Short mmCIF file of N, CA and C in Angstrom, two decimals:
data_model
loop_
_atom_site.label_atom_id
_atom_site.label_comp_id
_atom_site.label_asym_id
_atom_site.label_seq_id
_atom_site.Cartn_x
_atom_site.Cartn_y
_atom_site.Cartn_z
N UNK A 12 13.98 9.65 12.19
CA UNK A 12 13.30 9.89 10.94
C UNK A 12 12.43 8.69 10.61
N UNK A 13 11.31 9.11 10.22
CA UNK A 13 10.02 7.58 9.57
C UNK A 13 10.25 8.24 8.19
N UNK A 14 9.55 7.30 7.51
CA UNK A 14 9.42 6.88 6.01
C UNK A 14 7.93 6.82 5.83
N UNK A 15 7.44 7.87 4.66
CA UNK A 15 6.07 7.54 4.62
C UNK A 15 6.43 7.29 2.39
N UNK A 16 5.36 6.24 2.30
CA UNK A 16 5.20 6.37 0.74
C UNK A 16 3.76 6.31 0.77
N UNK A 17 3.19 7.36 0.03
CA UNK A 17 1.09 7.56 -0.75
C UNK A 17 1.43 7.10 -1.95
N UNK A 18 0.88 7.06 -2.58
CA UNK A 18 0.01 6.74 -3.87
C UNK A 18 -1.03 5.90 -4.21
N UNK A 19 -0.99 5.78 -5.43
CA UNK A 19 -2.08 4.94 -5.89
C UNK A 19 -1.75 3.62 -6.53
N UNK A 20 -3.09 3.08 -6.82
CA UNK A 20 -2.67 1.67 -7.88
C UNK A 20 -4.07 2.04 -8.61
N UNK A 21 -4.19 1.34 -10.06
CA UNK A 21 -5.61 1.11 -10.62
C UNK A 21 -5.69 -0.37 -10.93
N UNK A 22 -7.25 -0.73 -10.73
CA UNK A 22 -7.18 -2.04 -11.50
C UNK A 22 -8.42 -1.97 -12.34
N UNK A 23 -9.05 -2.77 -13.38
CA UNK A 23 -9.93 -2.43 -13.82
C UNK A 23 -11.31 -2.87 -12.56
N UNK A 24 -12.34 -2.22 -12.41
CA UNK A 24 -13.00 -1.68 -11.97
C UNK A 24 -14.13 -3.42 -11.62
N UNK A 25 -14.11 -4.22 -12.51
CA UNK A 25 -14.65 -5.30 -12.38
C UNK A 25 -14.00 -6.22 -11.63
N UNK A 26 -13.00 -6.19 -11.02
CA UNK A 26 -11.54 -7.10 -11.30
C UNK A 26 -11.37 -6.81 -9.92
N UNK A 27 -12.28 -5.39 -8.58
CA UNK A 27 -11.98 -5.33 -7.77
C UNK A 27 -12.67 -6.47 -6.43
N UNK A 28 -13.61 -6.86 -7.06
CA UNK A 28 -13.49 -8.19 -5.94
C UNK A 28 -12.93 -8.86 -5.85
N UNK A 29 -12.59 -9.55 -6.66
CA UNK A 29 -11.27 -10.16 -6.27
C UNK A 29 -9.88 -9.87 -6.09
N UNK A 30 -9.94 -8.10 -5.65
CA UNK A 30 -8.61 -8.25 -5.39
C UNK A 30 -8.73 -7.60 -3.80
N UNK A 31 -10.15 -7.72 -3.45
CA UNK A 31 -10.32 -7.63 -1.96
C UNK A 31 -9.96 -8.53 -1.15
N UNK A 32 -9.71 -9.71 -1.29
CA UNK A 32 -8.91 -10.57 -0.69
C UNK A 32 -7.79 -10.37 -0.27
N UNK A 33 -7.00 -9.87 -1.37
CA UNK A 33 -5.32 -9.91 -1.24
C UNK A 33 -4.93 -8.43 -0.63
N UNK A 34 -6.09 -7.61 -0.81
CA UNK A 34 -6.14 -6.40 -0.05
C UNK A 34 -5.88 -6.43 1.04
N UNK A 35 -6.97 -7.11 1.84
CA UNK A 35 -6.59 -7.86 3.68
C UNK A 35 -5.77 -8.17 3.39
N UNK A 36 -4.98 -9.27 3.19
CA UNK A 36 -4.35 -9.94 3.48
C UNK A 36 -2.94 -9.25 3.53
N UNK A 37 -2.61 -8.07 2.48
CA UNK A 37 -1.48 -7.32 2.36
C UNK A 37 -1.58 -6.69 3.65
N UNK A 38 -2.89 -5.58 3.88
CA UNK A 38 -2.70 -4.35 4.75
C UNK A 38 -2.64 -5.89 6.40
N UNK A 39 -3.20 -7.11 6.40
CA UNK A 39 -2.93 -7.26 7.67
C UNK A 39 -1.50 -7.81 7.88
N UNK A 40 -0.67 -8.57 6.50
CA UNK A 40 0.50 -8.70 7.12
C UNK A 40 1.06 -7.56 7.08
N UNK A 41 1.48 -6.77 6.49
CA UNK A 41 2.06 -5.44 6.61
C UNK A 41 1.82 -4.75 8.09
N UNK A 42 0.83 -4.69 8.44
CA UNK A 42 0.71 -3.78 10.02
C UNK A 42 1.20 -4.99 11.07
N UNK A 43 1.40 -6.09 10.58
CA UNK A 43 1.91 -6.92 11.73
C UNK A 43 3.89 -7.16 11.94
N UNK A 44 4.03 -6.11 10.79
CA UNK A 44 5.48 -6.28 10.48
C UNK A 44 6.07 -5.67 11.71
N UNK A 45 7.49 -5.55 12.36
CA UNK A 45 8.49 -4.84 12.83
C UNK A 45 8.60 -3.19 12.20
N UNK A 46 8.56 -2.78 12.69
CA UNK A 46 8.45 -1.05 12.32
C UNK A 46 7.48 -0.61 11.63
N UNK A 47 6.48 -1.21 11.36
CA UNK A 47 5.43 -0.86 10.47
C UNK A 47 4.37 -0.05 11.64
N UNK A 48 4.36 1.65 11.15
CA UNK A 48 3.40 2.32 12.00
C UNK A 48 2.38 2.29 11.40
N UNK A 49 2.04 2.21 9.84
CA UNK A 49 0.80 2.02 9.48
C UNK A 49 0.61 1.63 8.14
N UNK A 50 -0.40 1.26 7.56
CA UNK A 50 -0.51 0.42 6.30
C UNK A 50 -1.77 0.49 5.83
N UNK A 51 -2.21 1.46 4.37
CA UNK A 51 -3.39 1.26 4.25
C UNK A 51 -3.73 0.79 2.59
N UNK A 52 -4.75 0.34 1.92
CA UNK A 52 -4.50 0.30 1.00
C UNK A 52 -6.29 0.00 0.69
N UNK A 53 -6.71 1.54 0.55
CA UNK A 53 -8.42 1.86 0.56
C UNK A 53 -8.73 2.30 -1.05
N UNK A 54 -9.91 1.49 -1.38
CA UNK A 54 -10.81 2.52 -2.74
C UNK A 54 -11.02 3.59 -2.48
N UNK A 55 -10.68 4.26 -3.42
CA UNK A 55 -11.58 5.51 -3.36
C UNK A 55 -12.86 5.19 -4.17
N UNK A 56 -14.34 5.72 -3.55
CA UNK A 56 -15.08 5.77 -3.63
C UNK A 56 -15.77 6.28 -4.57
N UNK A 57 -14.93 7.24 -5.32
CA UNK A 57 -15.71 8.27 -6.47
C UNK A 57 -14.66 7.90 -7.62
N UNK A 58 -13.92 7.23 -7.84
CA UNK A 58 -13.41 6.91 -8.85
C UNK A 58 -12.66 5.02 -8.50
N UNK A 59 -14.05 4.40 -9.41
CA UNK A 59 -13.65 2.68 -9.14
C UNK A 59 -12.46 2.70 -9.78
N UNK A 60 -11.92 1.64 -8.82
CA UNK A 60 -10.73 0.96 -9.49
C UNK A 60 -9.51 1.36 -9.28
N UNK A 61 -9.50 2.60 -8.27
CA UNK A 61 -8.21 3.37 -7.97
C UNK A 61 -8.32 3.23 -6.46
N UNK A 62 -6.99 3.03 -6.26
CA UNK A 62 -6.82 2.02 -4.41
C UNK A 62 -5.56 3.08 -3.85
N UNK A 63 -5.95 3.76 -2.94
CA UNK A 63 -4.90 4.52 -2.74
C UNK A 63 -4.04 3.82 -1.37
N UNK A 64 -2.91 4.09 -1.68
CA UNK A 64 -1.84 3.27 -0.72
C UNK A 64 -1.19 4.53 0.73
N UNK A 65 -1.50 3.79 1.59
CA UNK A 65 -0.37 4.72 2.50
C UNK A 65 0.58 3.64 3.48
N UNK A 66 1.95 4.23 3.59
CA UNK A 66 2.78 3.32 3.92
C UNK A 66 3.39 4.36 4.90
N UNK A 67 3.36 3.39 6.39
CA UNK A 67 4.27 5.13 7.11
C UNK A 67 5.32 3.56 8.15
N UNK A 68 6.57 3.63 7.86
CA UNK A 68 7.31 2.83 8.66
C UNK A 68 8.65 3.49 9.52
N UNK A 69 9.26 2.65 10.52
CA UNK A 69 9.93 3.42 11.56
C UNK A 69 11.64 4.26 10.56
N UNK A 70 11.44 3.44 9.38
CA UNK A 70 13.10 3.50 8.95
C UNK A 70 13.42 2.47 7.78
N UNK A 71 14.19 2.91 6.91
CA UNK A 71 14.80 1.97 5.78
C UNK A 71 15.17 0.56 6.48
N UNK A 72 14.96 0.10 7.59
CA UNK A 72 15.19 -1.36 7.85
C UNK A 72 14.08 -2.12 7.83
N UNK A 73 13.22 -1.41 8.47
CA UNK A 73 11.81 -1.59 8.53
C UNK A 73 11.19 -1.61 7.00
N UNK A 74 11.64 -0.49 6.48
CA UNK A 74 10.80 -0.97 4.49
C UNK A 74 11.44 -1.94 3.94
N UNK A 75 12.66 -2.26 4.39
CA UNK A 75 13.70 -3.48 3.52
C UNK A 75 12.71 -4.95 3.88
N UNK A 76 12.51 -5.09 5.42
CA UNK A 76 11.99 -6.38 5.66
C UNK A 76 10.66 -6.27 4.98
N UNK A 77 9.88 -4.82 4.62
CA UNK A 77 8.30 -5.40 4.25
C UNK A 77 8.62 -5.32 2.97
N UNK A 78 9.57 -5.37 2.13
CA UNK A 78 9.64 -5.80 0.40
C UNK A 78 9.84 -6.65 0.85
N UNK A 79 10.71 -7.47 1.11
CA UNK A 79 11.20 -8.78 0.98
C UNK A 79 10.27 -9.88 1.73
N UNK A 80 9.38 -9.63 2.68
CA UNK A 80 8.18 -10.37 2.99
C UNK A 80 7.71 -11.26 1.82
N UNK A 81 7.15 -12.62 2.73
CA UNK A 81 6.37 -13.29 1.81
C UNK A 81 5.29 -12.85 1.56
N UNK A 82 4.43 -12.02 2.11
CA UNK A 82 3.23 -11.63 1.72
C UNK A 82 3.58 -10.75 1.16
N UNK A 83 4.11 -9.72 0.93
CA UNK A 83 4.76 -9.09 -0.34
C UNK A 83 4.57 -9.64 -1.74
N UNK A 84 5.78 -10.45 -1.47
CA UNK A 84 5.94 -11.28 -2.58
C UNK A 84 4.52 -12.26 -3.42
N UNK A 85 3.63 -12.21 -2.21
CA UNK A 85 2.06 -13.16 -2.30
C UNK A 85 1.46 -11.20 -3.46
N UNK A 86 1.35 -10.49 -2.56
CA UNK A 86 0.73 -9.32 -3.17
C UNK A 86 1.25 -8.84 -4.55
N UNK A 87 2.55 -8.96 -4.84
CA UNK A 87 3.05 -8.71 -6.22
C UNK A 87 2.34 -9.81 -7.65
N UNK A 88 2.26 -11.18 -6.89
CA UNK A 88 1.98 -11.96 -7.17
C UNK A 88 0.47 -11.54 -8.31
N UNK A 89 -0.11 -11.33 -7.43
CA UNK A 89 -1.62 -11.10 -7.31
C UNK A 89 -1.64 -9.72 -8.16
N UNK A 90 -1.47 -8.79 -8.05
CA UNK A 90 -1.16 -7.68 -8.80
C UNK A 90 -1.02 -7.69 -10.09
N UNK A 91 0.00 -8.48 -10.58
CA UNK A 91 0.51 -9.01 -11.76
C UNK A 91 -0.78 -9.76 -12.38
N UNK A 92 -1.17 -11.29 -12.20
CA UNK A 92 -2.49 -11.96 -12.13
C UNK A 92 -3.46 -11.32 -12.41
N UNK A 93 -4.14 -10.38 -11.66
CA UNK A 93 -5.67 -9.65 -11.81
C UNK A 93 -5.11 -8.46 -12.70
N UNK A 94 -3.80 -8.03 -13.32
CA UNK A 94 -3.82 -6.47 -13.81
C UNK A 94 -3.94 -5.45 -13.43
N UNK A 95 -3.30 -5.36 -12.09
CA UNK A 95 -3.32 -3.81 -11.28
C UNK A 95 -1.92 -3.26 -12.22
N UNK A 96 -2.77 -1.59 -12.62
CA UNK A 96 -1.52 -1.33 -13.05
C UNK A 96 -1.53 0.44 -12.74
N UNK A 97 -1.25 1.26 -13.94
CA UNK A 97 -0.54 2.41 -13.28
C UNK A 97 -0.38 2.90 -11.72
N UNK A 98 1.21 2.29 -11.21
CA UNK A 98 0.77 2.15 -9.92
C UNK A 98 1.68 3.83 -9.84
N UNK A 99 1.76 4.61 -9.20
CA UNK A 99 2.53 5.88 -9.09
C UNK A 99 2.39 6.02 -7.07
N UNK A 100 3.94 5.94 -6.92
CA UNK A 100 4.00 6.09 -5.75
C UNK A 100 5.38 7.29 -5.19
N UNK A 101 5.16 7.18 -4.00
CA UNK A 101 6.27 8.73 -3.85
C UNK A 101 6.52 8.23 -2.14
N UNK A 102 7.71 8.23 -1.86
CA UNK A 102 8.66 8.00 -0.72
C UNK A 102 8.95 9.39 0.08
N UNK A 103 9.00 9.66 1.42
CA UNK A 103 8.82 10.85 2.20
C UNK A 103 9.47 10.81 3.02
N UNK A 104 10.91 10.88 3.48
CA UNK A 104 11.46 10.98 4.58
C UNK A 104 11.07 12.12 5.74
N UNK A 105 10.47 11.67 6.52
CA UNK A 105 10.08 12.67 8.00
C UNK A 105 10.85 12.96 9.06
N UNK A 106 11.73 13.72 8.93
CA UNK A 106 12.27 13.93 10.35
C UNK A 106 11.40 14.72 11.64
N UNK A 107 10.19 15.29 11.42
CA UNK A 107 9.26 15.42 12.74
C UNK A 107 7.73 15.45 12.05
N UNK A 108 7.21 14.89 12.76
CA UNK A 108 5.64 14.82 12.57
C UNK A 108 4.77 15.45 13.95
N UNK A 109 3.56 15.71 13.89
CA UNK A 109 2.98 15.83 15.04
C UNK A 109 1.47 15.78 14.48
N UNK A 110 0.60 15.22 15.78
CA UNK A 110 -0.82 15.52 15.57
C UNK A 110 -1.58 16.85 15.30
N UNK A 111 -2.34 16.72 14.46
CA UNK A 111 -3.28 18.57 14.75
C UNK A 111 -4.62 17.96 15.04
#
């Protein structure tokens, strides 16, 4: 079974350059983690300021080590700081996936 969590975050809409920094810096430590199959964390384009998240990892051991990461902990950081807020997210246990 993998673990996927989507959602979103908002920040105010001025406030997103500077949180393009910590953007990289999340999605590249995150994809460099142990079980981490993928990590995204993109604007949407037609509505500023809303960053939609996708998180797809091998297993609850694998999401335990990427909370507790320092770059985690760097990204919460930062979040808090610039005012990212209504964040709404949703957790997906997969027991089979396949390509179409």
């Amino acid at each position: 079974m993998t673990i996927i969590l989507a959602g979103t975050i908002r920040i105010a809409p001025e406030r997103l350059e500077t949180l393009r920094p910590h953007l990289a810096a999340q999605v590249a430590g995150s994809r460099a983690e142990p079980g981490c199959l993928d990590y995204a964390l993109s604007e949407d384009r037609l509505d500023p300021g809303l960053i939609r998240v996708f998180e797809h990892f091998t297993d609850e051991a694998a999401l335990a080590f990427h909370r507790a990461s320092p770059h985690m902990a760097a990204w919460r950081a930062a979040c808090a700081e610039l005012g990212v807020y209504e964040r709404r997210m949703s957790s997906f246990d997969v027991s089979a996936y396949r390509e179409i």
